[in-house]
Amino acid sequence: FTEGDFYQQHFDPQEYMKEFYTLSDGQGQPNTFLTQSLRSLFKMFSLDGLRGDTLIDVGCGPTIYQLLSACEHFQEIIALDYTDQNRRELERWLKGEPGAFDWRPVVKYVCELEGDREKWAEKEEKLRRKVKQVLKCDVTKANPTDPVSLPPADCIVSTLCLEGACKDLATFRSALRNISALVKPGGHLVMLTVLGETYYAFNQQVFSCLRLEKNEVEEAVEGAGFEVKFAETQPWPPGDIRADCDALLSLVARK
Ligand code: SAH
């Protein structure tokens, strides 16, 4: 199983984003995985009660798509990831440095979902302003941000992280308990998880994935002290050679 240190050694953030986060592929085919994720995140962050002061993104990777709807509802965002190059790549976009990934098509898509495609520059500015810290974390540690102790947040979001970071169901359950400590009682967890996936690949590197079923995720979330408020699965487009996933699970739970 490819755990954190494998990510640190082999995960290429630019190649990852090129593979999974452009709106259409080289042949001009739409990236339904991405548009489904963006629609789900928009829907979940529109639910009642998903607002507050602070949001923590667990396993942010080099990406920002998961924060585009979220940033309309929270004042301060802290992004966490295990891998140095992913945190650095995220910082590069936040600071508008040369060579940063171009998220504009994705930002415009989300603005259109939210009703005004023309607000994309404003949203980029808002997100850049709201992300206050980008820190190292390890979800397998009791305090994932050790030696830093963060005050519990109003909400945590985690997309496509735990299934890649946890080698078995016991580790997955304990990682959920660990990240649960990052959120206040009454606060929310927003998750995007792949179901039935054992690997994903890009740039000739293969990463392991914990094969999960919907009920296993829900039970682990409940076991970490949450009540599931919303859960929806969308089938994974068939014939995708980049991963062997069956479906994408979107889930919101309240602690
Ligand atoms: N959230 C992003 C990135 C997912 S890729 C997205 O939705 O695309 C999986 C991420 O999990 C990588 O950035 C990797 O660095 C991170 N990761 C792997 N092991 C981890 C661990 N033990 N703790 C925290 N993050 C971990």
PDB file of N, CA, C and O in Angstrom, residues 1-5 7 11 16 21 33 37 41 56-63 65-66 79-83 86-87 135-141 144 156-168 171-176 178-179 182 189-195 197-200 207-212 217 236 248-249:
ATOM      1  N   PHE A   1       0.845  -1.200   0.000  1.00  0.00           N
ATOM      2  CA  PHE A   1       0.000   0.000   0.000  1.00  0.00           C
ATOM      3  C   PHE A   1       0.880   1.250   0.000  1.00  0.00           C
ATOM      4  O   PHE A   1       1.832   1.340   0.766  1.00  0.00           O
ATOM      5  N   THR A   2       0.555   2.202  -0.861  1.00  0.00           N
ATOM      6  CA  THR A   2       1.390   3.407  -0.956  1.00  0.00           C
ATOM      7  C   THR A   2       0.933   4.449   0.063  1.00  0.00           C
ATOM      8  O   THR A   2      -0.076   5.118  -0.130  1.00  0.00           O
ATOM      9  N   GLU A   3       1.672   4.570   1.147  1.00  0.00           N
ATOM     10  CA  GLU A   3       1.280   5.505   2.205  1.00  0.00           C
ATOM     11  C   GLU A   3       2.007   6.849   2.059  1.00  0.00           C
ATOM     12  O   GLU A   3       2.680   7.088   1.050  1.00  0.00           O
ATOM     13  N   GLY A   4       1.882   7.685   3.097  1.00  0.00           N
ATOM     14  CA  GLY A   4       2.395   9.058   3.049  1.00  0.00           C
ATOM     15  C   GLY A   4       3.783   9.226   2.437  1.00  0.00           C
ATOM     16  O   GLY A   4       3.985  10.085   1.585  1.00  0.00           O
ATOM     17  N   ASP A   5       4.731   8.382   2.852  1.00  0.00           N
ATOM     18  CA  ASP A   5       6.095   8.588   2.373  1.00  0.00           C
ATOM     19  C   ASP A   5       6.236   8.322   0.878  1.00  0.00           C
ATOM     20  O   ASP A   5       7.066   8.939   0.213  1.00  0.00           O
ATOM     21  N   TYR A   7       3.887   9.115  -1.225  1.00  0.00           N
ATOM     22  CA  TYR A   7       3.405  10.390  -1.793  1.00  0.00           C
ATOM     23  C   TYR A   7       4.530  11.417  -1.803  1.00  0.00           C
ATOM     24  O   TYR A   7       4.765  12.116  -2.778  1.00  0.00           O
ATOM     25  N   PHE A  11       4.704  11.652  -5.690  1.00  0.00           N
ATOM     26  CA  PHE A  11       3.504  12.367  -6.151  1.00  0.00           C
ATOM     27  C   PHE A  11       3.931  13.668  -6.824  1.00  0.00           C
ATOM     28  O   PHE A  11       4.526  14.541  -6.187  1.00  0.00           O
ATOM     29  N   TYR A  16      -0.477  15.518 -11.600  1.00  0.00           N
ATOM     30  CA  TYR A  16      -1.769  15.129 -11.004  1.00  0.00           C
ATOM     31  C   TYR A  16      -2.871  16.074 -11.466  1.00  0.00           C
ATOM     32  O   TYR A  16      -3.946  15.652 -11.907  1.00  0.00           O
ATOM     33  N   TYR A  21      -7.628  17.487 -13.301  1.00  0.00           N
ATOM     34  CA  TYR A  21      -8.326  18.749 -13.026  1.00  0.00           C
ATOM     35  C   TYR A  21      -8.358  19.750 -14.177  1.00  0.00           C
ATOM     36  O   TYR A  21      -8.445  20.948 -13.964  1.00  0.00           O
ATOM     37  N   PHE A  33     -15.807  13.424 -14.061  1.00  0.00           N
ATOM     38  CA  PHE A  33     -15.380  13.254 -12.664  1.00  0.00           C
ATOM     39  C   PHE A  33     -15.263  14.613 -11.970  1.00  0.00           C
ATOM     40  O   PHE A  33     -15.781  14.827 -10.868  1.00  0.00           O
ATOM     41  N   SER A  37     -17.874  16.334  -9.181  1.00  0.00           N
ATOM     42  CA  SER A  37     -17.326  16.727  -7.873  1.00  0.00           C
ATOM     43  C   SER A  37     -17.687  18.178  -7.554  1.00  0.00           C
ATOM     44  O   SER A  37     -18.099  18.502  -6.434  1.00  0.00           O
ATOM     45  N   LEU A  41     -19.992  19.429  -4.433  1.00  0.00           N
ATOM     46  CA  LEU A  41     -19.470  20.355  -3.419  1.00  0.00           C
ATOM     47  C   LEU A  41     -20.364  21.591  -3.317  1.00  0.00           C
ATOM     48  O   LEU A  41     -20.657  22.076  -2.217  1.00  0.00           O
ATOM     49  N   ILE A  56     -11.321  23.752   7.916  1.00  0.00           N
ATOM     50  CA  ILE A  56     -10.029  23.076   7.736  1.00  0.00           C
ATOM     51  C   ILE A  56     -10.165  22.074   6.594  1.00  0.00           C
ATOM     52  O   ILE A  56     -11.098  21.272   6.570  1.00  0.00           O
ATOM     53  N   ASP A  57      -9.240  22.134   5.645  1.00  0.00           N
ATOM     54  CA  ASP A  57      -9.214  21.192   4.523  1.00  0.00           C
ATOM     55  C   ASP A  57      -8.143  20.139   4.823  1.00  0.00           C
ATOM     56  O   ASP A  57      -6.960  20.466   4.938  1.00  0.00           O
ATOM     57  N   VAL A  58      -8.562  18.892   4.978  1.00  0.00           N
ATOM     58  CA  VAL A  58      -7.648  17.816   5.367  1.00  0.00           C
ATOM     59  C   VAL A  58      -7.204  17.036   4.127  1.00  0.00           C
ATOM     60  O   VAL A  58      -8.024  16.446   3.429  1.00  0.00           O
ATOM     61  N   GLY A  59      -5.907  17.047   3.875  1.00  0.00           N
ATOM     62  CA  GLY A  59      -5.378  16.358   2.682  1.00  0.00           C
ATOM     63  C   GLY A  59      -5.700  17.132   1.422  1.00  0.00           C
ATOM     64  O   GLY A  59      -6.129  16.574   0.417  1.00  0.00           O
ATOM     65  N   CYS A  60      -5.450  18.437   1.503  1.00  0.00           N
ATOM     66  CA  CYS A  60      -5.803  19.350   0.405  1.00  0.00           C
ATOM     67  C   CYS A  60      -5.091  19.022  -0.902  1.00  0.00           C
ATOM     68  O   CYS A  60      -5.593  19.320  -1.988  1.00  0.00           O
ATOM     69  N   GLY A  61      -3.917  18.389  -0.803  1.00  0.00           N
ATOM     70  CA  GLY A  61      -3.137  18.183  -2.023  1.00  0.00           C
ATOM     71  C   GLY A  61      -2.760  19.528  -2.621  1.00  0.00           C
ATOM     72  O   GLY A  61      -2.743  20.549  -1.926  1.00  0.00           O
ATOM     73  N   PRO A  62      -2.512  19.564  -3.924  1.00  0.00           N
ATOM     74  CA  PRO A  62      -2.151  20.831  -4.575  1.00  0.00           C
ATOM     75  C   PRO A  62      -3.371  21.575  -5.108  1.00  0.00           C
ATOM     76  O   PRO A  62      -3.217  22.568  -5.826  1.00  0.00           O
ATOM     77  N   THR A  63      -4.590  21.105  -4.772  1.00  0.00           N
ATOM     78  CA  THR A  63      -5.794  21.576  -5.477  1.00  0.00           C
ATOM     79  C   THR A  63      -6.619  22.581  -4.668  1.00  0.00           C
ATOM     80  O   THR A  63      -6.542  22.623  -3.435  1.00  0.00           O
ATOM     81  N   TYR A  65     -10.095  23.221  -6.019  1.00  0.00           N
ATOM     82  CA  TYR A  65     -11.488  23.085  -6.470  1.00  0.00           C
ATOM     83  C   TYR A  65     -12.444  22.817  -5.310  1.00  0.00           C
ATOM     84  O   TYR A  65     -13.581  23.265  -5.303  1.00  0.00           O
ATOM     85  N   GLN A  66     -11.928  22.092  -4.287  1.00  0.00           N
ATOM     86  CA  GLN A  66     -12.766  21.690  -3.145  1.00  0.00           C
ATOM     87  C   GLN A  66     -13.096  22.867  -2.222  1.00  0.00           C
ATOM     88  O   GLN A  66     -13.910  22.741  -1.324  1.00  0.00           O
ATOM     89  N   ALA A  79      -5.449  24.937   5.304  1.00  0.00           N
ATOM     90  CA  ALA A  79      -5.292  23.774   4.436  1.00  0.00           C
ATOM     91  C   ALA A  79      -4.162  22.900   4.972  1.00  0.00           C
ATOM     92  O   ALA A  79      -3.105  23.409   5.362  1.00  0.00           O
ATOM     93  N   LEU A  80      -4.399  21.582   5.010  1.00  0.00           N
ATOM     94  CA  LEU A  80      -3.425  20.639   5.565  1.00  0.00           C
ATOM     95  C   LEU A  80      -3.092  19.552   4.560  1.00  0.00           C
ATOM     96  O   LEU A  80      -3.984  19.011   3.907  1.00  0.00           O
ATOM     97  N   ASP A  81      -1.806  19.211   4.457  1.00  0.00           N
ATOM     98  CA  ASP A  81      -1.431  18.045   3.655  1.00  0.00           C
ATOM     99  C   ASP A  81      -0.111  17.468   4.139  1.00  0.00           C
ATOM    100  O   ASP A  81       0.736  18.157   4.692  1.00  0.00           O
ATOM    101  N   TYR A  82       0.053  16.186   3.874  1.00  0.00           N
ATOM    102  CA  TYR A  82       1.254  15.464   4.281  1.00  0.00           C
ATOM    103  C   TYR A  82       2.482  15.869   3.468  1.00  0.00           C
ATOM    104  O   TYR A  82       3.593  15.979   3.981  1.00  0.00           O
ATOM    105  N   THR A  83       2.258  16.076   2.172  1.00  0.00           N
ATOM    106  CA  THR A  83       3.363  16.139   1.231  1.00  0.00           C
ATOM    107  C   THR A  83       3.879  17.563   1.012  1.00  0.00           C
ATOM    108  O   THR A  83       3.105  18.466   0.682  1.00  0.00           O
ATOM    109  N   ASN A  86       3.130  19.223  -2.412  1.00  0.00           N
ATOM    110  CA  ASN A  86       1.729  19.590  -2.625  1.00  0.00           C
ATOM    111  C   ASN A  86       1.388  20.896  -1.904  1.00  0.00           C
ATOM    112  O   ASN A  86       0.697  21.756  -2.456  1.00  0.00           O
ATOM    113  N   ARG A  87       1.891  21.033  -0.690  1.00  0.00           N
ATOM    114  CA  ARG A  87       1.653  22.289   0.034  1.00  0.00           C
ATOM    115  C   ARG A  87       2.329  23.450  -0.693  1.00  0.00           C
ATOM    116  O   ARG A  87       1.765  24.538  -0.819  1.00  0.00           O
ATOM    117  N   LEU A 135      -0.490  23.890   6.298  1.00  0.00           N
ATOM    118  CA  LEU A 135       0.340  23.186   7.281  1.00  0.00           C
ATOM    119  C   LEU A 135       0.489  21.709   6.964  1.00  0.00           C
ATOM    120  O   LEU A 135      -0.368  21.098   6.314  1.00  0.00           O
ATOM    121  N   LYS A 136       1.547  21.145   7.501  1.00  0.00           N
ATOM    122  CA  LYS A 136       1.793  19.704   7.406  1.00  0.00           C
ATOM    123  C   LYS A 136       0.792  18.942   8.271  1.00  0.00           C
ATOM    124  O   LYS A 136       0.487  19.368   9.388  1.00  0.00           O
ATOM    125  N   CYS A 137       0.304  17.832   7.788  1.00  0.00           N
ATOM    126  CA  CYS A 137      -0.520  16.983   8.651  1.00  0.00           C
ATOM    127  C   CYS A 137      -0.339  15.518   8.299  1.00  0.00           C
ATOM    128  O   CYS A 137       0.111  15.166   7.208  1.00  0.00           O
ATOM    129  N   ASP A 138      -0.686  14.684   9.262  1.00  0.00           N
ATOM    130  CA  ASP A 138      -0.695  13.237   9.047  1.00  0.00           C
ATOM    131  C   ASP A 138      -1.956  12.699   9.716  1.00  0.00           C
ATOM    132  O   ASP A 138      -2.065  12.711  10.937  1.00  0.00           O
ATOM    133  N   VAL A 139      -2.891  12.242   8.898  1.00  0.00           N
ATOM    134  CA  VAL A 139      -4.194  11.809   9.428  1.00  0.00           C
ATOM    135  C   VAL A 139      -4.094  10.540  10.277  1.00  0.00           C
ATOM    136  O   VAL A 139      -5.032  10.197  10.988  1.00  0.00           O
ATOM    137  N   THR A 140      -2.940   9.872  10.212  1.00  0.00           N
ATOM    138  CA  THR A 140      -2.799   8.667  11.033  1.00  0.00           C
ATOM    139  C   THR A 140      -2.326   8.999  12.459  1.00  0.00           C
ATOM    140  O   THR A 140      -2.217   8.116  13.299  1.00  0.00           O
ATOM    141  N   LYS A 141      -2.038  10.283  12.701  1.00  0.00           N
ATOM    142  CA  LYS A 141      -1.634  10.686  14.061  1.00  0.00           C
ATOM    143  C   LYS A 141      -2.832  11.163  14.864  1.00  0.00           C
ATOM    144  O   LYS A 141      -3.734  11.809  14.303  1.00  0.00           O
ATOM    145  N   PRO A 144      -3.420  15.238  14.134  1.00  0.00           N
ATOM    146  CA  PRO A 144      -2.872  15.244  12.773  1.00  0.00           C
ATOM    147  C   PRO A 144      -1.901  16.387  12.486  1.00  0.00           C
ATOM    148  O   PRO A 144      -1.059  16.246  11.600  1.00  0.00           O
ATOM    149  N   ILE A 156     -14.871  20.712   8.635  1.00  0.00           N
ATOM    150  CA  ILE A 156     -13.716  20.163   7.921  1.00  0.00           C
ATOM    151  C   ILE A 156     -14.189  19.596   6.590  1.00  0.00           C
ATOM    152  O   ILE A 156     -15.278  19.036   6.483  1.00  0.00           O
ATOM    153  N   VAL A 157     -13.355  19.770   5.588  1.00  0.00           N
ATOM    154  CA  VAL A 157     -13.631  19.188   4.279  1.00  0.00           C
ATOM    155  C   VAL A 157     -12.453  18.276   3.964  1.00  0.00           C
ATOM    156  O   VAL A 157     -11.304  18.580   4.310  1.00  0.00           O
ATOM    157  N   SER A 158     -12.741  17.119   3.363  1.00  0.00           N
ATOM    158  CA  SER A 158     -11.661  16.231   2.979  1.00  0.00           C
ATOM    159  C   SER A 158     -12.062  15.515   1.693  1.00  0.00           C
ATOM    160  O   SER A 158     -13.091  14.856   1.633  1.00  0.00           O
ATOM    161  N   THR A 159     -11.263  15.701   0.648  1.00  0.00           N
ATOM    162  CA  THR A 159     -11.603  15.128  -0.652  1.00  0.00           C
ATOM    163  C   THR A 159     -10.502  14.183  -1.121  1.00  0.00           C
ATOM    164  O   THR A 159      -9.339  14.566  -1.232  1.00  0.00           O
ATOM    165  N   LEU A 160     -10.872  12.943  -1.326  1.00  0.00           N
ATOM    166  CA  LEU A 160     -10.002  11.932  -1.940  1.00  0.00           C
ATOM    167  C   LEU A 160      -8.695  11.744  -1.177  1.00  0.00           C
ATOM    168  O   LEU A 160      -7.666  11.454  -1.773  1.00  0.00           O
ATOM    169  N   CYS A 161      -8.747  11.918   0.128  1.00  0.00           N
ATOM    170  CA  CYS A 161      -7.522  11.788   0.927  1.00  0.00           C
ATOM    171  C   CYS A 161      -7.479  10.497   1.731  1.00  0.00           C
ATOM    172  O   CYS A 161      -6.547   9.707   1.591  1.00  0.00           O
ATOM    173  N   LEU A 162      -8.482  10.261   2.573  1.00  0.00           N
ATOM    174  CA  LEU A 162      -8.374   9.159   3.540  1.00  0.00           C
ATOM    175  C   LEU A 162      -8.243   7.798   2.868  1.00  0.00           C
ATOM    176  O   LEU A 162      -7.506   6.933   3.342  1.00  0.00           O
ATOM    177  N   GLU A 163      -8.942   7.606   1.746  1.00  0.00           N
ATOM    178  CA  GLU A 163      -8.880   6.297   1.076  1.00  0.00           C
ATOM    179  C   GLU A 163      -7.500   6.049   0.471  1.00  0.00           C
ATOM    180  O   GLU A 163      -7.115   4.911   0.226  1.00  0.00           O
ATOM    181  N   GLY A 164      -6.759   7.125   0.234  1.00  0.00           N
ATOM    182  CA  GLY A 164      -5.392   6.971  -0.266  1.00  0.00           C
ATOM    183  C   GLY A 164      -4.374   6.885   0.863  1.00  0.00           C
ATOM    184  O   GLY A 164      -3.282   6.360   0.673  1.00  0.00           O
ATOM    185  N   ALA A 165      -4.743   7.393   2.026  1.00  0.00           N
ATOM    186  CA  ALA A 165      -3.793   7.470   3.136  1.00  0.00           C
ATOM    187  C   ALA A 165      -3.889   6.273   4.084  1.00  0.00           C
ATOM    188  O   ALA A 165      -2.987   6.040   4.879  1.00  0.00           O
ATOM    189  N   CYS A 166      -4.984   5.513   3.993  1.00  0.00           N
ATOM    190  CA  CYS A 166      -5.242   4.458   4.994  1.00  0.00           C
ATOM    191  C   CYS A 166      -5.192   3.076   4.369  1.00  0.00           C
ATOM    192  O   CYS A 166      -5.945   2.775   3.446  1.00  0.00           O
ATOM    193  N   LYS A 167      -4.334   2.233   4.923  1.00  0.00           N
ATOM    194  CA  LYS A 167      -4.086   0.932   4.293  1.00  0.00           C
ATOM    195  C   LYS A 167      -5.178  -0.090   4.565  1.00  0.00           C
ATOM    196  O   LYS A 167      -5.301  -1.071   3.830  1.00  0.00           O
ATOM    197  N   ASP A 168      -5.957   0.104   5.621  1.00  0.00           N
ATOM    198  CA  ASP A 168      -7.044  -0.839   5.896  1.00  0.00           C
ATOM    199  C   ASP A 168      -8.185  -0.105   6.604  1.00  0.00           C
ATOM    200  O   ASP A 168      -8.044   1.070   6.965  1.00  0.00           O
ATOM    201  N   THR A 171      -7.464   1.494  10.019  1.00  0.00           N
ATOM    202  CA  THR A 171      -6.724   2.755   9.917  1.00  0.00           C
ATOM    203  C   THR A 171      -7.649   3.877   9.439  1.00  0.00           C
ATOM    204  O   THR A 171      -7.570   5.009   9.920  1.00  0.00           O
ATOM    205  N   PHE A 172      -8.540   3.549   8.515  1.00  0.00           N
ATOM    206  CA  PHE A 172      -9.513   4.526   8.010  1.00  0.00           C
ATOM    207  C   PHE A 172     -10.407   5.019   9.151  1.00  0.00           C
ATOM    208  O   PHE A 172     -10.627   6.226   9.311  1.00  0.00           O
ATOM    209  N   ARG A 173     -10.885   4.067   9.959  1.00  0.00           N
ATOM    210  CA  ARG A 173     -11.749   4.441  11.094  1.00  0.00           C
ATOM    211  C   ARG A 173     -10.993   5.320  12.074  1.00  0.00           C
ATOM    212  O   ARG A 173     -11.532   6.310  12.571  1.00  0.00           O
ATOM    213  N   SER A 174      -9.753   4.951  12.347  1.00  0.00           N
ATOM    214  CA  SER A 174      -9.024   5.743  13.339  1.00  0.00           C
ATOM    215  C   SER A 174      -8.642   7.112  12.760  1.00  0.00           C
ATOM    216  O   SER A 174      -8.657   8.121  13.475  1.00  0.00           O
ATOM    217  N   ALA A 175      -8.373   7.185  11.443  1.00  0.00           N
ATOM    218  CA  ALA A 175      -8.087   8.489  10.829  1.00  0.00           C
ATOM    219  C   ALA A 175      -9.309   9.404  10.934  1.00  0.00           C
ATOM    220  O   ALA A 175      -9.175  10.608  11.193  1.00  0.00           O
ATOM    221  N   LEU A 176     -10.500   8.839  10.762  1.00  0.00           N
ATOM    222  CA  LEU A 176     -11.706   9.664  10.907  1.00  0.00           C
ATOM    223  C   LEU A 176     -11.861  10.176  12.335  1.00  0.00           C
ATOM    224  O   LEU A 176     -12.256  11.321  12.554  1.00  0.00           O
ATOM    225  N   ASN A 178      -9.344  10.731  14.313  1.00  0.00           N
ATOM    226  CA  ASN A 178      -8.307  11.759  14.464  1.00  0.00           C
ATOM    227  C   ASN A 178      -8.752  13.099  13.883  1.00  0.00           C
ATOM    228  O   ASN A 178      -8.579  14.146  14.507  1.00  0.00           O
ATOM    229  N   ILE A 179      -9.337  13.079  12.695  1.00  0.00           N
ATOM    230  CA  ILE A 179      -9.710  14.360  12.091  1.00  0.00           C
ATOM    231  C   ILE A 179     -10.988  14.924  12.725  1.00  0.00           C
ATOM    232  O   ILE A 179     -11.220  16.123  12.697  1.00  0.00           O
ATOM    233  N   LEU A 182     -10.565  17.731  15.011  1.00  0.00           N
ATOM    234  CA  LEU A 182     -10.278  19.059  14.457  1.00  0.00           C
ATOM    235  C   LEU A 182     -11.539  19.916  14.321  1.00  0.00           C
ATOM    236  O   LEU A 182     -11.462  21.087  13.953  1.00  0.00           O
ATOM    237  N   LEU A 189     -18.643  17.828   8.825  1.00  0.00           N
ATOM    238  CA  LEU A 189     -17.643  17.156   7.990  1.00  0.00           C
ATOM    239  C   LEU A 189     -18.219  17.051   6.581  1.00  0.00           C
ATOM    240  O   LEU A 189     -19.351  16.593   6.412  1.00  0.00           O
ATOM    241  N   VAL A 190     -17.451  17.484   5.589  1.00  0.00           N
ATOM    242  CA  VAL A 190     -17.855  17.363   4.184  1.00  0.00           C
ATOM    243  C   VAL A 190     -16.800  16.495   3.502  1.00  0.00           C
ATOM    244  O   VAL A 190     -15.611  16.802   3.561  1.00  0.00           O
ATOM    245  N   MET A 191     -17.265  15.397   2.911  1.00  0.00           N
ATOM    246  CA  MET A 191     -16.309  14.459   2.317  1.00  0.00           C
ATOM    247  C   MET A 191     -16.656  14.081   0.886  1.00  0.00           C
ATOM    248  O   MET A 191     -17.827  13.914   0.555  1.00  0.00           O
ATOM    249  N   LEU A 192     -15.637  13.934   0.076  1.00  0.00           N
ATOM    250  CA  LEU A 192     -15.767  13.299  -1.242  1.00  0.00           C
ATOM    251  C   LEU A 192     -14.836  12.099  -1.214  1.00  0.00           C
ATOM    252  O   LEU A 192     -13.637  12.245  -0.936  1.00  0.00           O
ATOM    253  N   THR A 193     -15.393  10.910  -1.479  1.00  0.00           N
ATOM    254  CA  THR A 193     -14.627   9.670  -1.386  1.00  0.00           C
ATOM    255  C   THR A 193     -14.928   8.795  -2.596  1.00  0.00           C
ATOM    256  O   THR A 193     -16.071   8.778  -3.043  1.00  0.00           O
ATOM    257  N   VAL A 194     -13.938   8.079  -3.074  1.00  0.00           N
ATOM    258  CA  VAL A 194     -14.230   7.111  -4.140  1.00  0.00           C
ATOM    259  C   VAL A 194     -14.570   5.756  -3.522  1.00  0.00           C
ATOM    260  O   VAL A 194     -14.005   5.372  -2.499  1.00  0.00           O
ATOM    261  N   LEU A 195     -15.502   5.058  -4.152  1.00  0.00           N
ATOM    262  CA  LEU A 195     -15.926   3.737  -3.666  1.00  0.00           C
ATOM    263  C   LEU A 195     -15.429   2.652  -4.619  1.00  0.00           C
ATOM    264  O   LEU A 195     -15.406   2.845  -5.841  1.00  0.00           O
ATOM    265  N   GLU A 197     -12.545   1.467  -5.175  1.00  0.00           N
ATOM    266  CA  GLU A 197     -11.295   1.709  -5.911  1.00  0.00           C
ATOM    267  C   GLU A 197     -10.115   1.061  -5.186  1.00  0.00           C
ATOM    268  O   GLU A 197     -10.000   1.175  -3.979  1.00  0.00           O
ATOM    269  N   THR A 198      -9.250   0.403  -5.952  1.00  0.00           N
ATOM    270  CA  THR A 198      -8.037  -0.169  -5.348  1.00  0.00           C
ATOM    271  C   THR A 198      -6.772   0.568  -5.794  1.00  0.00           C
ATOM    272  O   THR A 198      -5.726   0.432  -5.180  1.00  0.00           O
ATOM    273  N   TYR A 199      -6.862   1.319  -6.903  1.00  0.00           N
ATOM    274  CA  TYR A 199      -5.697   2.095  -7.343  1.00  0.00           C
ATOM    275  C   TYR A 199      -6.152   3.279  -8.190  1.00  0.00           C
ATOM    276  O   TYR A 199      -7.271   3.280  -8.722  1.00  0.00           O
ATOM    277  N   TYR A 200      -5.294   4.268  -8.289  1.00  0.00           N
ATOM    278  CA  TYR A 200      -5.425   5.279  -9.331  1.00  0.00           C
ATOM    279  C   TYR A 200      -4.020   5.565  -9.854  1.00  0.00           C
ATOM    280  O   TYR A 200      -3.026   5.291  -9.168  1.00  0.00           O
ATOM    281  N   PHE A 207      -0.928   4.595  -7.428  1.00  0.00           N
ATOM    282  CA  PHE A 207      -1.152   4.817  -6.000  1.00  0.00           C
ATOM    283  C   PHE A 207      -2.254   3.880  -5.514  1.00  0.00           C
ATOM    284  O   PHE A 207      -3.266   3.705  -6.193  1.00  0.00           O
ATOM    285  N   SER A 208      -2.037   3.295  -4.328  1.00  0.00           N
ATOM    286  CA  SER A 208      -3.048   2.390  -3.774  1.00  0.00           C
ATOM    287  C   SER A 208      -4.226   3.168  -3.236  1.00  0.00           C
ATOM    288  O   SER A 208      -4.099   4.330  -2.842  1.00  0.00           O
ATOM    289  N   CYS A 209      -5.339   2.457  -3.177  1.00  0.00           N
ATOM    290  CA  CYS A 209      -6.532   3.066  -2.609  1.00  0.00           C
ATOM    291  C   CYS A 209      -7.256   2.002  -1.795  1.00  0.00           C
ATOM    292  O   CYS A 209      -7.327   0.841  -2.220  1.00  0.00           O
ATOM    293  N   LEU A 210      -7.766   2.384  -0.647  1.00  0.00           N
ATOM    294  CA  LEU A 210      -8.518   1.440   0.184  1.00  0.00           C
ATOM    295  C   LEU A 210      -9.899   1.231  -0.438  1.00  0.00           C
ATOM    296  O   LEU A 210     -10.639   2.189  -0.662  1.00  0.00           O
ATOM    297  N   ARG A 211     -10.218  -0.030  -0.731  1.00  0.00           N
ATOM    298  CA  ARG A 211     -11.485  -0.356  -1.385  1.00  0.00           C
ATOM    299  C   ARG A 211     -12.624  -0.216  -0.372  1.00  0.00           C
ATOM    300  O   ARG A 211     -12.712  -0.982   0.584  1.00  0.00           O
ATOM    301  N   LEU A 212     -13.466   0.786  -0.579  1.00  0.00           N
ATOM    302  CA  LEU A 212     -14.505   1.104   0.395  1.00  0.00           C
ATOM    303  C   LEU A 212     -15.888   0.924  -0.198  1.00  0.00           C
ATOM    304  O   LEU A 212     -16.096   1.134  -1.393  1.00  0.00           O
ATOM    305  N   VAL A 217     -18.051   3.511   4.860  1.00  0.00           N
ATOM    306  CA  VAL A 217     -17.707   4.916   5.076  1.00  0.00           C
ATOM    307  C   VAL A 217     -18.675   5.516   6.095  1.00  0.00           C
ATOM    308  O   VAL A 217     -18.259   6.157   7.069  1.00  0.00           O
ATOM    309  N   TRP A 236     -19.103   6.223 -11.404  1.00  0.00           N
ATOM    310  CA  TRP A 236     -17.877   6.668 -12.076  1.00  0.00           C
ATOM    311  C   TRP A 236     -18.027   6.372 -13.569  1.00  0.00           C
ATOM    312  O   TRP A 236     -18.465   5.296 -13.933  1.00  0.00           O
ATOM    313  N   LEU A 248     -18.511   7.751  -6.889  1.00  0.00           N
ATOM    314  CA  LEU A 248     -18.027   8.841  -6.053  1.00  0.00           C
ATOM    315  C   LEU A 248     -19.085   9.074  -4.968  1.00  0.00           C
ATOM    316  O   LEU A 248     -20.268   9.206  -5.287  1.00  0.00           O
ATOM    317  N   LEU A 249     -18.658   9.070  -3.717  1.00  0.00           N
ATOM    318  CA  LEU A 249     -19.586   9.303  -2.610  1.00  0.00           C
ATOM    319  C   LEU A 249     -19.388  10.720  -2.076  1.00  0.00           C
ATOM    320  O   LEU A 249     -18.269  11.119  -1.748  1.00  0.00           O
TER     321      LEU A 249
END
